[in-house]
């Protein structure tokens, strides 16, 4: 899929006079090049743990050197301050506000061009209690779900 996206992007750039060479490489070479900041551009993806998100590894300036994971060498003082503060904040509302500001900083600076975000809706019936929803693993705590006796429609023998 990434190679197909790269080809589409190459073709679109060509329309405005920018020559892009798509060069598929082995995963091990990609990792080595990324850690060594040896690329002009790359197409990648990652999944971020939603609660609480920790963007230190990807966006903090201290992760540029020594083969850290800030592959694009993003260096922004305000982003660093926010990332550090977010890691220490336990108040969900305050952390959410800081994350929104960090998102604005990253959006304005464009260290990455985000192509899409997968949205996977998940639903459960209002009768079901004890659900603690976690998007990467929606049923991770299914053993804690229950339906109050008066709302049960099905019974299974014990």
PDB file of C-alpha atoms in Angstrom:
ATOM      1  CA  UNK A   1       0.000   0.000   0.000  1.00  0.00           C
ATOM      2  CA  UNK A   2       2.784   2.466   0.874  1.00  0.00           C
ATOM      3  CA  UNK A   3       4.439   1.956  -2.488  1.00  0.00           C
ATOM      4  CA  UNK A   4       1.130   2.681  -4.254  1.00  0.00           C
ATOM      5  CA  UNK A   5       0.726   5.863  -2.201  1.00  0.00           C
ATOM      6  CA  UNK A   6       4.300   6.877  -3.018  1.00  0.00           C
ATOM      7  CA  UNK A   7       3.612   6.416  -6.733  1.00  0.00           C
ATOM      8  CA  UNK A   8       0.447   8.527  -6.516  1.00  0.00           C
ATOM      9  CA  UNK A   9       2.375  11.260  -4.688  1.00  0.00           C
ATOM     10  CA  UNK A  10       5.211  11.077  -7.244  1.00  0.00           C
ATOM     11  CA  UNK A  11       2.715  11.499 -10.090  1.00  0.00           C
ATOM     12  CA  UNK A  12       1.044  14.459  -8.371  1.00  0.00           C
ATOM     13  CA  UNK A  13       4.388  16.164  -7.696  1.00  0.00           C
ATOM     14  CA  UNK A  14       5.369  15.660 -11.349  1.00  0.00           C
ATOM     15  CA  UNK A  15       2.298  17.664 -12.405  1.00  0.00           C
ATOM     16  CA  UNK A  16       3.761  20.728 -10.661  1.00  0.00           C
ATOM     17  CA  UNK A  17       7.306  20.184 -11.921  1.00  0.00           C
ATOM     18  CA  UNK A  18       8.830  18.363  -8.958  1.00  0.00           C
ATOM     19  CA  UNK A  19      10.772  15.206  -9.786  1.00  0.00           C
ATOM     20  CA  UNK A  20      10.353  12.523  -7.117  1.00  0.00           C
ATOM     21  CA  UNK A  21      12.121   9.171  -7.221  1.00  0.00           C
ATOM     22  CA  UNK A  22      10.309   6.333  -5.441  1.00  0.00           C
ATOM     23  CA  UNK A  23      12.879   3.957  -4.008  1.00  0.00           C
ATOM     24  CA  UNK A  24      11.498   0.921  -2.154  1.00  0.00           C
ATOM     25  CA  UNK A  25      14.008  -0.412   0.376  1.00  0.00           C
ATOM     26  CA  UNK A  26      14.221  -3.298   2.819  1.00  0.00           C
ATOM     27  CA  UNK A  27      12.901  -2.669   6.334  1.00  0.00           C
ATOM     28  CA  UNK A  28      16.367  -3.008   7.892  1.00  0.00           C
ATOM     29  CA  UNK A  29      17.766  -0.404   5.475  1.00  0.00           C
ATOM     30  CA  UNK A  30      14.804   1.879   6.170  1.00  0.00           C
ATOM     31  CA  UNK A  31      15.443   1.692   9.919  1.00  0.00           C
ATOM     32  CA  UNK A  32      19.157   2.353   9.482  1.00  0.00           C
ATOM     33  CA  UNK A  33      18.529   5.311   7.143  1.00  0.00           C
ATOM     34  CA  UNK A  34      15.840   6.728   9.446  1.00  0.00           C
ATOM     35  CA  UNK A  35      17.978   6.548  12.569  1.00  0.00           C
ATOM     36  CA  UNK A  36      20.873   8.124  10.677  1.00  0.00           C
ATOM     37  CA  UNK A  37      18.639  10.832   9.150  1.00  0.00           C
ATOM     38  CA  UNK A  38      19.736   9.653   5.682  1.00  0.00           C
ATOM     39  CA  UNK A  39      16.712  10.496   3.527  1.00  0.00           C
ATOM     40  CA  UNK A  40      15.017  13.386   1.785  1.00  0.00           C
ATOM     41  CA  UNK A  41      11.525  12.088   2.493  1.00  0.00           C
ATOM     42  CA  UNK A  42       9.916   8.846   3.533  1.00  0.00           C
ATOM     43  CA  UNK A  43       6.471   7.346   3.783  1.00  0.00           C
ATOM     44  CA  UNK A  44       5.781   5.664   7.088  1.00  0.00           C
ATOM     45  CA  UNK A  45       3.133   5.037   9.691  1.00  0.00           C
ATOM     46  CA  UNK A  46       2.751   4.506  13.398  1.00  0.00           C
ATOM     47  CA  UNK A  47       0.074   3.809  15.961  1.00  0.00           C
ATOM     48  CA  UNK A  48       0.018   6.008  19.044  1.00  0.00           C
ATOM     49  CA  UNK A  49      -1.317   4.748  22.354  1.00  0.00           C
ATOM     50  CA  UNK A  50      -4.273   7.041  23.032  1.00  0.00           C
ATOM     51  CA  UNK A  51      -4.221   7.311  26.832  1.00  0.00           C
ATOM     52  CA  UNK A  52      -2.084   9.035  27.765  1.00  0.00           C
ATOM     53  CA  UNK A  53      -0.284   9.725  24.495  1.00  0.00           C
ATOM     54  CA  UNK A  54       3.463  10.233  24.812  1.00  0.00           C
ATOM     55  CA  UNK A  55       5.003  12.015  21.844  1.00  0.00           C
ATOM     56  CA  UNK A  56       8.449  12.410  23.439  1.00  0.00           C
ATOM     57  CA  UNK A  57      10.130   9.745  21.334  1.00  0.00           C
ATOM     58  CA  UNK A  58       8.879  11.141  18.008  1.00  0.00           C
ATOM     59  CA  UNK A  59       8.910  14.910  18.503  1.00  0.00           C
ATOM     60  CA  UNK A  60      11.185  15.956  21.398  1.00  0.00           C
ATOM     61  CA  UNK A  61      14.413  17.580  20.188  1.00  0.00           C
ATOM     62  CA  UNK A  62      16.513  15.419  22.532  1.00  0.00           C
ATOM     63  CA  UNK A  63      15.547  12.449  20.348  1.00  0.00           C
ATOM     64  CA  UNK A  64      17.303  13.843  17.251  1.00  0.00           C
ATOM     65  CA  UNK A  65      20.856  12.910  18.237  1.00  0.00           C
ATOM     66  CA  UNK A  66      22.235   9.511  19.197  1.00  0.00           C
ATOM     67  CA  UNK A  67      19.952   7.669  16.795  1.00  0.00           C
ATOM     68  CA  UNK A  68      16.750   8.630  18.602  1.00  0.00           C
ATOM     69  CA  UNK A  69      13.339   8.308  16.951  1.00  0.00           C
ATOM     70  CA  UNK A  70      12.903  11.978  16.010  1.00  0.00           C
ATOM     71  CA  UNK A  71      13.929  11.026  12.476  1.00  0.00           C
ATOM     72  CA  UNK A  72      12.791  14.302  10.898  1.00  0.00           C
ATOM     73  CA  UNK A  73      14.935  16.396  13.289  1.00  0.00           C
ATOM     74  CA  UNK A  74      11.941  18.346  14.569  1.00  0.00           C
ATOM     75  CA  UNK A  75      13.251  21.019  16.934  1.00  0.00           C
ATOM     76  CA  UNK A  76      10.777  23.406  18.538  1.00  0.00           C
ATOM     77  CA  UNK A  77      11.234  24.857  22.021  1.00  0.00           C
ATOM     78  CA  UNK A  78       7.493  25.195  22.709  1.00  0.00           C
ATOM     79  CA  UNK A  79       6.843  21.634  21.546  1.00  0.00           C
ATOM     80  CA  UNK A  80       9.581  20.376  23.900  1.00  0.00           C
ATOM     81  CA  UNK A  81       8.043  22.303  26.819  1.00  0.00           C
ATOM     82  CA  UNK A  82       4.584  20.917  26.094  1.00  0.00           C
ATOM     83  CA  UNK A  83       5.821  17.340  25.653  1.00  0.00           C
ATOM     84  CA  UNK A  84       7.639  17.502  28.986  1.00  0.00           C
ATOM     85  CA  UNK A  85       4.624  19.033  30.753  1.00  0.00           C
ATOM     86  CA  UNK A  86       2.195  16.510  29.265  1.00  0.00           C
ATOM     87  CA  UNK A  87       4.269  13.663  30.683  1.00  0.00           C
ATOM     88  CA  UNK A  88       3.912  15.109  34.199  1.00  0.00           C
ATOM     89  CA  UNK A  89       0.261  16.205  34.114  1.00  0.00           C
ATOM     90  CA  UNK A  90      -2.297  13.884  35.696  1.00  0.00           C
ATOM     91  CA  UNK A  91      -5.316  16.162  35.225  1.00  0.00           C
ATOM     92  CA  UNK A  92      -6.987  14.875  32.046  1.00  0.00           C
ATOM     93  CA  UNK A  93      -8.522  18.234  31.090  1.00  0.00           C
ATOM     94  CA  UNK A  94      -5.232  20.116  31.491  1.00  0.00           C
ATOM     95  CA  UNK A  95      -3.348  17.411  29.590  1.00  0.00           C
ATOM     96  CA  UNK A  96      -5.945  17.529  26.796  1.00  0.00           C
ATOM     97  CA  UNK A  97      -5.489  21.300  26.443  1.00  0.00           C
ATOM     98  CA  UNK A  98      -1.711  20.896  26.298  1.00  0.00           C
ATOM     99  CA  UNK A  99      -2.073  18.132  23.703  1.00  0.00           C
ATOM    100  CA  UNK A 100      -4.287  20.381  21.575  1.00  0.00           C
ATOM    101  CA  UNK A 101      -1.673  23.138  21.714  1.00  0.00           C
ATOM    102  CA  UNK A 102       1.068  20.646  20.832  1.00  0.00           C
ATOM    103  CA  UNK A 103      -1.029  19.441  17.919  1.00  0.00           C
ATOM    104  CA  UNK A 104      -1.316  23.056  16.676  1.00  0.00           C
ATOM    105  CA  UNK A 105       2.465  23.529  16.943  1.00  0.00           C
ATOM    106  CA  UNK A 106       3.115  20.316  15.007  1.00  0.00           C
ATOM    107  CA  UNK A 107       0.483  21.239  12.416  1.00  0.00           C
ATOM    108  CA  UNK A 108       2.004  24.706  11.937  1.00  0.00           C
ATOM    109  CA  UNK A 109       5.589  23.424  11.721  1.00  0.00           C
ATOM    110  CA  UNK A 110       4.770  20.399   9.500  1.00  0.00           C
ATOM    111  CA  UNK A 111       7.616  18.037  10.450  1.00  0.00           C
ATOM    112  CA  UNK A 112       5.373  15.385   8.911  1.00  0.00           C
ATOM    113  CA  UNK A 113       2.561  15.638   6.410  1.00  0.00           C
ATOM    114  CA  UNK A 114      -0.173  13.495   7.882  1.00  0.00           C
ATOM    115  CA  UNK A 115      -2.096  11.786   5.095  1.00  0.00           C
ATOM    116  CA  UNK A 116      -4.927  10.178   7.060  1.00  0.00           C
ATOM    117  CA  UNK A 117      -6.122   8.896  10.376  1.00  0.00           C
ATOM    118  CA  UNK A 118      -8.010   5.633  10.491  1.00  0.00           C
ATOM    119  CA  UNK A 119     -11.360   5.863  12.225  1.00  0.00           C
ATOM    120  CA  UNK A 120     -12.749   2.555  13.426  1.00  0.00           C
ATOM    121  CA  UNK A 121     -16.113   3.017  15.070  1.00  0.00           C
ATOM    122  CA  UNK A 122     -16.945   0.509  17.757  1.00  0.00           C
ATOM    123  CA  UNK A 123     -20.287   0.123  19.469  1.00  0.00           C
ATOM    124  CA  UNK A 124     -21.778  -1.781  22.342  1.00  0.00           C
ATOM    125  CA  UNK A 125     -25.328  -1.984  23.660  1.00  0.00           C
ATOM    126  CA  UNK A 126     -26.305   0.369  26.478  1.00  0.00           C
ATOM    127  CA  UNK A 127     -27.248  -2.679  28.581  1.00  0.00           C
ATOM    128  CA  UNK A 128     -23.582  -3.667  28.839  1.00  0.00           C
ATOM    129  CA  UNK A 129     -21.847  -2.240  31.898  1.00  0.00           C
ATOM    130  CA  UNK A 130     -18.168  -2.119  32.877  1.00  0.00           C
ATOM    131  CA  UNK A 131     -16.857  -1.241  29.418  1.00  0.00           C
ATOM    132  CA  UNK A 132     -13.622   0.735  29.467  1.00  0.00           C
ATOM    133  CA  UNK A 133     -13.120   1.503  25.827  1.00  0.00           C
ATOM    134  CA  UNK A 134      -9.564   1.332  24.441  1.00  0.00           C
ATOM    135  CA  UNK A 135      -9.452   1.782  20.649  1.00  0.00           C
ATOM    136  CA  UNK A 136      -6.372  -0.301  19.799  1.00  0.00           C
ATOM    137  CA  UNK A 137      -7.906  -3.271  21.652  1.00  0.00           C
ATOM    138  CA  UNK A 138     -11.668  -2.657  21.988  1.00  0.00           C
ATOM    139  CA  UNK A 139     -12.432  -5.872  23.860  1.00  0.00           C
ATOM    140  CA  UNK A 140      -9.361  -5.974  26.080  1.00  0.00           C
ATOM    141  CA  UNK A 141     -11.425  -5.998  29.284  1.00  0.00           C
ATOM    142  CA  UNK A 142     -14.428  -8.035  28.085  1.00  0.00           C
ATOM    143  CA  UNK A 143     -14.085 -10.263  31.142  1.00  0.00           C
ATOM    144  CA  UNK A 144     -15.197  -7.237  33.219  1.00  0.00           C
ATOM    145  CA  UNK A 145     -18.348  -6.507  31.191  1.00  0.00           C
ATOM    146  CA  UNK A 146     -21.731  -7.404  32.597  1.00  0.00           C
ATOM    147  CA  UNK A 147     -25.443  -6.899  32.054  1.00  0.00           C
ATOM    148  CA  UNK A 148     -27.691  -6.126  35.044  1.00  0.00           C
ATOM    149  CA  UNK A 149     -30.051  -9.044  35.841  1.00  0.00           C
ATOM    150  CA  UNK A 150     -33.194  -7.095  34.942  1.00  0.00           C
ATOM    151  CA  UNK A 151     -31.786  -6.294  31.489  1.00  0.00           C
ATOM    152  CA  UNK A 152     -30.477  -9.765  30.599  1.00  0.00           C
ATOM    153  CA  UNK A 153     -32.135 -11.350  27.567  1.00  0.00           C
ATOM    154  CA  UNK A 154     -30.070 -14.508  27.423  1.00  0.00           C
ATOM    155  CA  UNK A 155     -28.894 -16.834  30.146  1.00  0.00           C
ATOM    156  CA  UNK A 156     -26.215 -19.440  29.802  1.00  0.00           C
ATOM    157  CA  UNK A 157     -25.843 -22.421  32.126  1.00  0.00           C
ATOM    158  CA  UNK A 158     -22.962 -22.119  34.568  1.00  0.00           C
TER     159      UNK A 158
END
